PDB file of C-alpha atoms in Angstrom:
ATOM      1  CA  MET A   1       0.000   0.000   0.000  1.00 51.00           C
ATOM      2  CA  ARG A   2       2.886   2.364   0.792  1.00 50.00           C
ATOM      3  CA  THR A   3       4.324   1.764  -2.666  1.00 53.00           C
ATOM      4  CA  THR A   4       0.959   2.634  -4.242  1.00 56.00           C
ATOM      5  CA  LEU A   5       0.662   5.852  -2.221  1.00 51.00           C
ATOM      6  CA  THR A   6       4.211   6.874  -3.028  1.00 54.00           C
ATOM      7  CA  THR A   7       3.622   6.190  -6.731  1.00 59.00           C
ATOM      8  CA  PHE A   8       0.431   8.279  -6.615  1.00 55.00           C
ATOM      9  CA  ILE A   9       2.238  11.184  -4.954  1.00 57.00           C
ATOM     10  CA  HIS A  10       5.094  11.092  -7.461  1.00 57.00           C
ATOM     11  CA  THR A  11       2.631  10.859 -10.375  1.00 62.00           C
ATOM     12  CA  PHE A  12       0.712  13.834  -9.013  1.00 56.00           C
ATOM     13  CA  ALA A  13       3.928  15.867  -8.706  1.00 55.00           C
ATOM     14  CA  MET A  14       4.961  14.991 -12.258  1.00 58.00           C
ATOM     15  CA  ALA A  15       1.515  16.026 -13.543  1.00 61.00           C
ATOM     16  CA  ALA A  16       1.886  19.383 -11.775  1.00 57.00           C
ATOM     17  CA  LEU A  17       5.347  19.852 -13.285  1.00 51.00           C
ATOM     18  CA  PHE A  18       4.001  18.998 -16.761  1.00 53.00           C
ATOM     19  CA  ALA A  19       1.182  21.503 -16.303  1.00 55.00           C
ATOM     20  CA  LEU A  20       3.703  24.189 -15.311  1.00 50.00           C
ATOM     21  CA  LEU A  21       5.894  23.496 -18.346  1.00 48.00           C
ATOM     22  CA  PHE A  22       2.872  23.384 -20.692  1.00 51.00           C
ATOM     23  CA  THR A  23       1.546  26.677 -19.322  1.00 51.00           C
ATOM     24  CA  SER A  24       4.907  28.434 -19.674  1.00 50.00           C
ATOM     25  CA  ALA A  25       5.334  27.119 -23.217  1.00 48.00           C
ATOM     26  CA  SER A  26       1.823  28.303 -24.116  1.00 50.00           C
ATOM     27  CA  LEU A  27       2.459  31.767 -22.690  1.00 45.00           C
ATOM     28  CA  SER A  28       5.745  32.236 -24.508  1.00 49.00           C
ATOM     29  CA  ALA A  29       4.402  30.970 -27.845  1.00 48.00           C
ATOM     30  CA  GLN A  30       0.923  32.487 -27.832  1.00 48.00           C
ATOM     31  CA  GLU A  31       1.853  35.351 -30.195  1.00 47.00           C
ATOM     32  CA  ASP A  32       3.317  33.087 -32.889  1.00 50.00           C
ATOM     33  CA  GLN A  33       0.554  30.518 -33.213  1.00 50.00           C
ATOM     34  CA  ALA A  34      -2.264  32.454 -34.911  1.00 45.00           C
ATOM     35  CA  PRO A  35      -2.855  31.023 -38.446  1.00 48.00           C
ATOM     36  CA  ALA A  36      -2.861  33.471 -41.384  1.00 48.00           C
ATOM     37  CA  SER A  37      -6.544  32.691 -42.139  1.00 50.00           C
ATOM     38  CA  GLU A  38      -7.564  33.940 -38.709  1.00 51.00           C
ATOM     39  CA  GLU A  39      -5.701  37.259 -38.861  1.00 55.00           C
ATOM     40  CA  ALA A  40      -8.821  39.250 -39.717  1.00 54.00           C
ATOM     41  CA  LEU A  41     -10.799  37.648 -36.913  1.00 50.00           C
ATOM     42  CA  LEU A  42      -7.974  38.160 -34.402  1.00 51.00           C
ATOM     43  CA  ALA A  43      -7.020  41.650 -35.566  1.00 53.00           C
ATOM     44  CA  PRO A  44      -8.427  43.426 -32.485  1.00 55.00           C
ATOM     45  CA  VAL A  45      -6.550  41.020 -30.223  1.00 50.00           C
ATOM     46  CA  LEU A  46      -3.309  41.226 -32.220  1.00 51.00           C
ATOM     47  CA  GLU A  47      -3.427  45.012 -32.079  1.00 57.00           C
ATOM     48  CA  GLU A  48      -3.125  44.839 -28.290  1.00 56.00           C
ATOM     49  CA  PRO A  49       0.425  45.224 -26.986  1.00 59.00           C
ATOM     50  CA  PRO A  50       2.161  41.910 -26.276  1.00 60.00           C
ATOM     51  CA  LEU A  51       2.529  40.747 -22.717  1.00 58.00           C
ATOM     52  CA  PRO A  52       5.613  42.507 -21.283  1.00 67.00           C
ATOM     53  CA  ASP A  53       8.597  40.318 -20.504  1.00 73.00           C
ATOM     54  CA  SER A  54       8.511  41.499 -16.901  1.00 78.00           C
ATOM     55  CA  LYS A  55       4.869  40.407 -16.540  1.00 80.00           C
ATOM     56  CA  LEU A  56       5.619  37.028 -18.137  1.00 81.00           C
ATOM     57  CA  ALA A  57       8.621  36.564 -15.855  1.00 81.00           C
ATOM     58  CA  GLU A  58       6.471  37.463 -12.844  1.00 84.00           C
ATOM     59  CA  GLU A  59       3.839  34.880 -13.795  1.00 84.00           C
ATOM     60  CA  MET A  60       6.544  32.263 -14.347  1.00 86.00           C
ATOM     61  CA  GLU A  61       8.014  33.018 -10.927  1.00 87.00           C
ATOM     62  CA  THR A  62       4.576  32.669  -9.341  1.00 87.00           C
ATOM     63  CA  LEU A  63       4.077  29.282 -11.019  1.00 87.00           C
ATOM     64  CA  LYS A  64       7.518  28.113  -9.911  1.00 87.00           C
ATOM     65  CA  GLN A  65       6.819  29.132  -6.314  1.00 87.00           C
ATOM     66  CA  ALA A  66       3.473  27.313  -6.419  1.00 85.00           C
ATOM     67  CA  LEU A  67       5.271  24.189  -7.641  1.00 85.00           C
ATOM     68  CA  VAL A  68       7.854  24.462  -4.851  1.00 86.00           C
ATOM     69  CA  ASN A  69       5.074  24.761  -2.272  1.00 84.00           C
ATOM     70  CA  LEU A  70       3.244  21.793  -3.802  1.00 84.00           C
ATOM     71  CA  ASN A  71       6.414  19.713  -3.738  1.00 83.00           C
ATOM     72  CA  ARG A  72       6.948  20.573  -0.055  1.00 81.00           C
ATOM     73  CA  ASP A  73       3.369  19.639   0.832  1.00 79.00           C
ATOM     74  CA  LEU A  74       3.665  16.354  -1.071  1.00 80.00           C
ATOM     75  CA  PHE A  75       6.928  15.573   0.742  1.00 74.00           C
ATOM     76  CA  ILE A  76       5.279  16.170   4.123  1.00 71.00           C
ATOM     77  CA  LEU A  77       2.294  14.031   3.110  1.00 75.00           C
ATOM     78  CA  GLU A  78       4.589  11.233   1.938  1.00 71.00           C
ATOM     79  CA  GLU A  79       6.492  11.288   5.235  1.00 69.00           C
ATOM     80  CA  ASP A  80       3.237  11.193   7.221  1.00 68.00           C
ATOM     81  CA  LEU A  81       2.095   8.179   5.203  1.00 67.00           C
ATOM     82  CA  LEU A  82       5.402   6.303   5.344  1.00 69.00           C
ATOM     83  CA  PHE A  83       6.310   7.187   8.941  1.00 68.00           C
ATOM     84  CA  PRO A  84       3.182   7.635  11.098  1.00 75.00           C
ATOM     85  CA  SER A  85       3.816   9.170  14.520  1.00 74.00           C
ATOM     86  CA  SER A  86       2.842   5.969  16.346  1.00 79.00           C
ATOM     87  CA  THR A  87       5.905   4.174  14.928  1.00 86.00           C
ATOM     88  CA  GLN A  88       8.186   7.012  13.807  1.00 90.00           C
ATOM     89  CA  ILE A  89      11.679   7.491  15.173  1.00 93.00           C
ATOM     90  CA  ALA A  90      14.085  10.163  13.946  1.00 94.00           C
ATOM     91  CA  VAL A  91      17.764  10.437  14.863  1.00 96.00           C
ATOM     92  CA  TYR A  92      19.680  13.703  14.471  1.00 96.00           C
ATOM     93  CA  LEU A  93      23.410  14.381  14.726  1.00 96.00           C
ATOM     94  CA  ALA A  94      25.078  17.574  15.940  1.00 93.00           C
ATOM     95  CA  MET A  95      28.614  18.251  17.014  1.00 88.00           C
ATOM     96  CA  ASP A  96      30.866  20.786  18.659  1.00 80.00           C
ATOM     97  CA  VAL A  97      34.337  19.389  18.090  1.00 69.00           C
ATOM     98  CA  GLY A  98      37.597  20.342  16.522  1.00 66.00           C
ATOM     99  CA  GLU A  99      40.639  19.651  18.630  1.00 75.00           C
ATOM    100  CA  TYR A 100      40.110  16.075  19.816  1.00 84.00           C
ATOM    101  CA  PHE A 101      38.073  14.322  17.133  1.00 87.00           C
ATOM    102  CA  LYS A 102      37.607  14.344  13.351  1.00 88.00           C
ATOM    103  CA  LEU A 103      34.462  12.486  12.261  1.00 91.00           C
ATOM    104  CA  ASP A 104      34.712  10.015   9.377  1.00 94.00           C
ATOM    105  CA  ALA A 105      31.596   7.844   9.759  1.00 96.00           C
ATOM    106  CA  VAL A 106      28.623   7.005  11.961  1.00 96.00           C
ATOM    107  CA  GLU A 107      26.952   3.610  12.219  1.00 97.00           C
ATOM    108  CA  LEU A 108      23.502   3.434  13.807  1.00 96.00           C
ATOM    109  CA  LYS A 109      21.873   0.277  15.166  1.00 96.00           C
ATOM    110  CA  ILE A 110      18.377  -0.151  16.585  1.00 95.00           C
ATOM    111  CA  ASP A 111      17.848  -3.234  18.746  1.00 94.00           C
ATOM    112  CA  GLY A 112      21.111  -4.657  17.432  1.00 92.00           C
ATOM    113  CA  GLU A 113      20.145  -4.354  13.759  1.00 94.00           C
ATOM    114  CA  LEU A 114      21.874  -1.944  11.402  1.00 95.00           C
ATOM    115  CA  ALA A 115      19.616   1.043  10.661  1.00 94.00           C
ATOM    116  CA  THR A 116      22.063   3.177   8.677  1.00 95.00           C
ATOM    117  CA  ASN A 117      25.696   4.066   8.258  1.00 94.00           C
ATOM    118  CA  TYR A 118      27.003   7.333   6.888  1.00 95.00           C
ATOM    119  CA  LEU A 119      30.400   8.416   5.538  1.00 95.00           C
ATOM    120  CA  TYR A 120      31.260  12.115   5.822  1.00 95.00           C
ATOM    121  CA  THR A 121      33.170  14.445   3.535  1.00 93.00           C
ATOM    122  CA  ASP A 122      35.265  17.313   4.899  1.00 91.00           C
ATOM    123  CA  ARG A 123      32.614  19.725   3.682  1.00 92.00           C
ATOM    124  CA  GLN A 124      29.850  17.952   5.609  1.00 93.00           C
ATOM    125  CA  VAL A 125      31.968  17.813   8.763  1.00 90.00           C
ATOM    126  CA  ASN A 126      32.656  21.552   8.482  1.00 89.00           C
ATOM    127  CA  ALA A 127      28.921  22.212   8.097  1.00 91.00           C
ATOM    128  CA  LEU A 128      28.218  20.246  11.290  1.00 91.00           C
ATOM    129  CA  PHE A 129      31.041  22.035  13.086  1.00 86.00           C
ATOM    130  CA  LYS A 130      29.502  25.403  12.142  1.00 88.00           C
ATOM    131  CA  GLY A 131      26.227  24.474  13.826  1.00 88.00           C
ATOM    132  CA  GLY A 132      24.509  22.316  11.249  1.00 90.00           C
ATOM    133  CA  VAL A 133      22.270  19.451  12.331  1.00 93.00           C
ATOM    134  CA  GLN A 134      21.931  16.309  10.213  1.00 94.00           C
ATOM    135  CA  ARG A 135      18.886  14.080  10.148  1.00 94.00           C
ATOM    136  CA  LEU A 136      20.816  10.844  10.239  1.00 95.00           C
ATOM    137  CA  TYR A 137      17.860   8.478  10.191  1.00 94.00           C
ATOM    138  CA  VAL A 138      14.073   8.344  10.094  1.00 92.00           C
ATOM    139  CA  GLY A 139      12.161   5.083  10.213  1.00 92.00           C
ATOM    140  CA  ASN A 140       9.562   2.967  11.946  1.00 90.00           C
ATOM    141  CA  VAL A 141       9.896   0.914  15.132  1.00 90.00           C
ATOM    142  CA  ASN A 142       7.392  -0.963  17.253  1.00 89.00           C
ATOM    143  CA  GLN A 143       6.237   0.492  20.534  1.00 89.00           C
ATOM    144  CA  GLY A 144       7.990  -0.656  23.685  1.00 91.00           C
ATOM    145  CA  MET A 145      11.595  -0.613  24.911  1.00 93.00           C
ATOM    146  CA  ARG A 146      14.069   0.116  22.125  1.00 93.00           C
ATOM    147  CA  GLU A 147      17.862   0.216  22.251  1.00 95.00           C
ATOM    148  CA  ILE A 148      19.645   2.806  20.090  1.00 95.00           C
ATOM    149  CA  THR A 149      23.402   2.387  19.598  1.00 96.00           C
ATOM    150  CA  ALA A 150      25.599   4.751  17.590  1.00 96.00           C
ATOM    151  CA  PHE A 151      29.208   4.025  16.667  1.00 96.00           C
ATOM    152  CA  PHE A 152      31.404   7.035  15.901  1.00 95.00           C
ATOM    153  CA  ILE A 153      34.458   6.386  13.732  1.00 95.00           C
ATOM    154  CA  GLY A 154      37.172   8.916  13.033  1.00 92.00           C
ATOM    155  CA  THR A 155      40.531  10.283  14.074  1.00 89.00           C
ATOM    156  CA  GLY A 156      41.125  10.985  17.753  1.00 84.00           C
ATOM    157  CA  PRO A 157      43.846  12.661  19.779  1.00 80.00           C
ATOM    158  CA  GLU A 158      47.361  12.406  18.314  1.00 80.00           C
ATOM    159  CA  ASN A 159      45.820  11.394  14.938  1.00 83.00           C
ATOM    160  CA  ARG A 160      45.040   7.863  16.090  1.00 87.00           C
ATOM    161  CA  PRO A 161      42.092   5.841  14.703  1.00 91.00           C
ATOM    162  CA  TYR A 162      39.188   6.276  17.072  1.00 88.00           C
ATOM    163  CA  LYS A 163      35.934   4.330  17.441  1.00 91.00           C
ATOM    164  CA  ARG A 164      33.515   4.863  20.291  1.00 92.00           C
ATOM    165  CA  ALA A 165      29.897   3.881  20.901  1.00 94.00           C
ATOM    166  CA  VAL A 166      27.031   5.361  22.862  1.00 95.00           C
ATOM    167  CA  THR A 167      23.855   3.457  23.768  1.00 95.00           C
ATOM    168  CA  LEU A 168      20.448   4.805  24.722  1.00 95.00           C
ATOM    169  CA  GLU A 169      17.385   2.880  25.916  1.00 94.00           C
ATOM    170  CA  LEU A 170      14.139   4.422  24.775  1.00 91.00           C
ATOM    171  CA  GLU A 171      10.528   3.690  25.713  1.00 91.00           C
ATOM    172  CA  LYS A 172       8.676   4.115  22.421  1.00 90.00           C
ATOM    173  CA  ASP A 173       5.041   5.146  22.874  1.00 89.00           C
ATOM    174  CA  ASP A 174       2.385   6.239  20.377  1.00 85.00           C
ATOM    175  CA  GLU A 175       4.090   9.593  19.800  1.00 89.00           C
ATOM    176  CA  ALA A 176       6.928  10.241  17.340  1.00 88.00           C
ATOM    177  CA  ALA A 177      10.328   9.782  19.008  1.00 92.00           C
ATOM    178  CA  THR A 178      13.309  12.056  18.399  1.00 93.00           C
ATOM    179  CA  VAL A 179      16.865  11.233  19.460  1.00 95.00           C
ATOM    180  CA  GLU A 180      19.833  13.596  19.334  1.00 95.00           C
ATOM    181  CA  LEU A 181      23.385  12.318  18.989  1.00 95.00           C
ATOM    182  CA  LYS A 182      25.998  14.857  19.969  1.00 93.00           C
ATOM    183  CA  ILE A 183      29.790  14.965  19.841  1.00 91.00           C
ATOM    184  CA  VAL A 184      31.539  17.540  22.039  1.00 89.00           C
ATOM    185  CA  ASP A 185      35.094  18.254  23.087  1.00 85.00           C
ATOM    186  CA  SER A 186      35.958  17.720  26.734  1.00 82.00           C
ATOM    187  CA  THR A 187      38.835  20.027  27.618  1.00 77.00           C
ATOM    188  CA  THR A 188      39.185  18.486  31.073  1.00 77.00           C
ATOM    189  CA  LYS A 189      39.561  14.952  29.698  1.00 77.00           C
ATOM    190  CA  GLN A 190      41.244  16.153  26.485  1.00 79.00           C
ATOM    191  CA  GLN A 191      39.142  13.777  24.417  1.00 85.00           C
ATOM    192  CA  PRO A 192      35.764  13.765  22.653  1.00 86.00           C
ATOM    193  CA  VAL A 193      32.555  12.955  24.499  1.00 89.00           C
ATOM    194  CA  PHE A 194      29.634  11.229  22.768  1.00 91.00           C
ATOM    195  CA  GLU A 195      26.073  11.730  23.991  1.00 92.00           C
ATOM    196  CA  ALA A 196      22.622  10.430  23.081  1.00 92.00           C
ATOM    197  CA  THR A 197      19.484  12.065  24.450  1.00 91.00           C
ATOM    198  CA  VAL A 198      15.747  11.897  23.823  1.00 91.00           C
ATOM    199  CA  LEU A 199      14.295  15.255  22.758  1.00 87.00           C
TER     200      LEU A 199
END
């Protein structure tokens, strides 16, 4: 059923995109498509000044914005259908590091089963370091006690390979669950600290 709903949503989005393209093509070509035999009939219309480029551009921009809004609404609808709040769990990653740890990868397990693993580029690490937050995972789990384990792989103090894990036990109820993974520098311990909390 989820596949059918997703297909419907994508088909609807493609139809909206086609309508946008068809409308823009019609607007830009409307002056050139009057047959010679209809010139007398359309003379009063043809005598009117053509639609200014600025007005056409404004209408195009309005259509584009409407398509962006439609795409956003369809994305939200798709997420609500695929990940209902009664089973949804989302895991986010943030970090405040620099001196003691350089992140290379994160591996996430839920109840001992691999949920996702992610390899980072220098650009992505810099974005996280500047305050960015990554949605590492979103999925469905059954209600009850759940165990979330994250493995952080990278380079630690003195440029040595570093792998640490943090585990969190979570009581999943009928509301959507959100977990934050955080990496911070500990100046007192002179090493990174890994945390997992329920938001």
